[in-house]
Amino acid sequence: MSTPAEGPRRVRVTSPRTTGGRRPSTPTGTREIDEQTRLGEMYMDSLIQSQLRLALAMVAGAAVVLGGLPLLFALLPATRTLSVYGIPLPWILLGVVVYPVVYVSARIYVRNAERIESEFTEFVGRK
């Protein structure tokens, strides 16, 4: 028994796994990227190529839609003089219709870019 002058006896508590190996704190995929290994470079190249494909597809789509308007006016001369409620059709198409098309394509681009990045983050986090 301990005497009142000594106080309570101290006990050291330790983990039962003190001798076991530790797991790496960061996933190996992110470590590969951080250490700039060849595999990390391949991961980053894959991400950049996916983003580039998406950007080129969006630019091509916008070029077809927006570039098609002058082509429409050139191939069908009647569209140049056609009026809707007293407003020339080219003005309506170029002044009103273009902006929702650009807005929707920008929203689609952002959503797909975020999806690509989240899939990449999930993939690298698992490796």
XYZ file of C-alpha atoms in Angstrom:
127
model
C 0.000 0.000 0.000
C 1.063 3.522 -0.589
C 1.262 5.974 2.193
C -0.669 9.252 2.042
C 2.595 11.172 1.607
C 3.461 9.329 -1.630
C 0.096 9.963 -3.358
C -1.513 7.722 -5.967
C 0.747 5.479 -7.957
C 1.280 6.551 -11.605
C 0.607 4.080 -14.381
C 2.029 4.362 -17.883
C -0.495 3.537 -20.619
C 0.864 2.506 -24.017
C -0.609 1.280 -27.256
C -0.388 -2.469 -27.855
C 0.911 -1.722 -31.383
C 3.991 0.313 -30.501
C 6.311 -2.130 -32.243
C 4.160 -2.549 -35.381
C 4.951 -0.760 -38.589
C 3.190 2.494 -39.263
C 1.035 3.058 -42.288
C 2.017 5.890 -44.569
C -0.008 8.961 -43.682
C -0.369 10.134 -47.276
C -1.679 7.926 -50.059
C 1.001 6.726 -52.426
C -0.603 8.428 -55.444
C -0.265 11.854 -53.905
C 3.209 10.989 -52.667
C 4.184 10.032 -56.225
C 2.965 13.408 -57.444
C 4.634 15.320 -54.609
C 7.949 13.560 -55.138
C 7.660 14.133 -58.915
C 8.368 10.526 -59.812
C 7.704 9.116 -63.266
C 4.386 7.669 -62.073
C 3.429 11.033 -60.583
C 4.213 12.689 -63.902
C 1.992 10.160 -65.662
C -0.850 10.944 -63.242
C -0.508 14.680 -63.888
C -0.221 14.180 -67.656
C -3.423 12.157 -67.546
C -5.236 14.945 -65.695
C -3.943 17.630 -68.054
C -4.903 15.599 -71.132
C -8.429 15.066 -69.799
C -8.799 18.774 -69.114
C -7.401 19.643 -72.546
C -9.822 17.253 -74.295
C -12.725 18.823 -72.446
C -11.584 22.358 -73.286
C -11.076 21.520 -76.964
C -14.484 19.848 -77.164
C -16.146 22.911 -75.650
C -14.278 25.298 -77.960
C -15.204 23.163 -80.970
C -18.852 23.113 -79.920
C -18.918 26.855 -79.406
C -17.168 27.406 -82.737
C -19.752 25.282 -84.525
C -22.710 27.038 -82.898
C -21.382 30.591 -83.019
C -19.529 30.150 -86.304
C -22.615 28.622 -87.838
C -24.552 31.867 -87.537
C -22.540 33.809 -90.141
C -22.603 30.701 -92.295
C -26.395 30.606 -91.953
C -26.629 34.246 -93.016
C -24.297 33.644 -95.962
C -26.013 30.498 -97.250
C -29.583 31.687 -96.705
C -29.742 35.375 -97.697
C -33.398 35.564 -96.677
C -32.369 35.245 -93.018
C -30.499 38.566 -93.273
C -33.685 40.508 -93.917
C -36.168 38.429 -91.930
C -37.735 40.288 -89.005
C -39.429 38.987 -85.877
C -41.768 41.524 -84.238
C -40.000 44.274 -86.175
C -36.507 43.230 -84.996
C -34.108 41.799 -87.606
C -33.405 38.078 -87.058
C -29.590 38.516 -87.074
C -29.896 40.990 -84.192
C -32.018 38.566 -82.204
C -29.657 35.676 -82.836
C -26.460 37.619 -82.190
C -27.764 39.871 -79.424
C -30.002 37.550 -77.448
C -29.601 33.875 -78.335
C -25.801 33.823 -78.194
C -25.564 34.647 -74.481
C -27.634 31.733 -73.166
C -25.660 29.401 -75.434
C -22.362 30.716 -74.039
C -23.683 30.543 -70.458
C -24.919 26.959 -70.812
C -21.686 25.818 -72.441
C -19.682 27.474 -69.645
C -21.800 25.703 -67.005
C -21.321 22.371 -68.767
C -17.575 22.974 -68.946
C -17.269 23.840 -65.254
C -19.370 20.839 -64.177
C -17.318 18.435 -66.298
C -14.004 19.985 -65.218
C -14.987 19.559 -61.559
C -16.033 15.961 -62.259
C -12.659 15.232 -63.885
C -10.796 16.744 -60.947
C -12.863 14.891 -58.342
C -12.385 11.580 -60.178
C -8.660 12.269 -60.361
C -8.505 13.131 -56.665
C -10.433 9.975 -55.779
C -8.211 7.836 -58.000
C -4.957 9.273 -56.677
C -6.218 9.065 -53.090
C -6.862 5.321 -53.478
C -3.480 4.483 -54.958
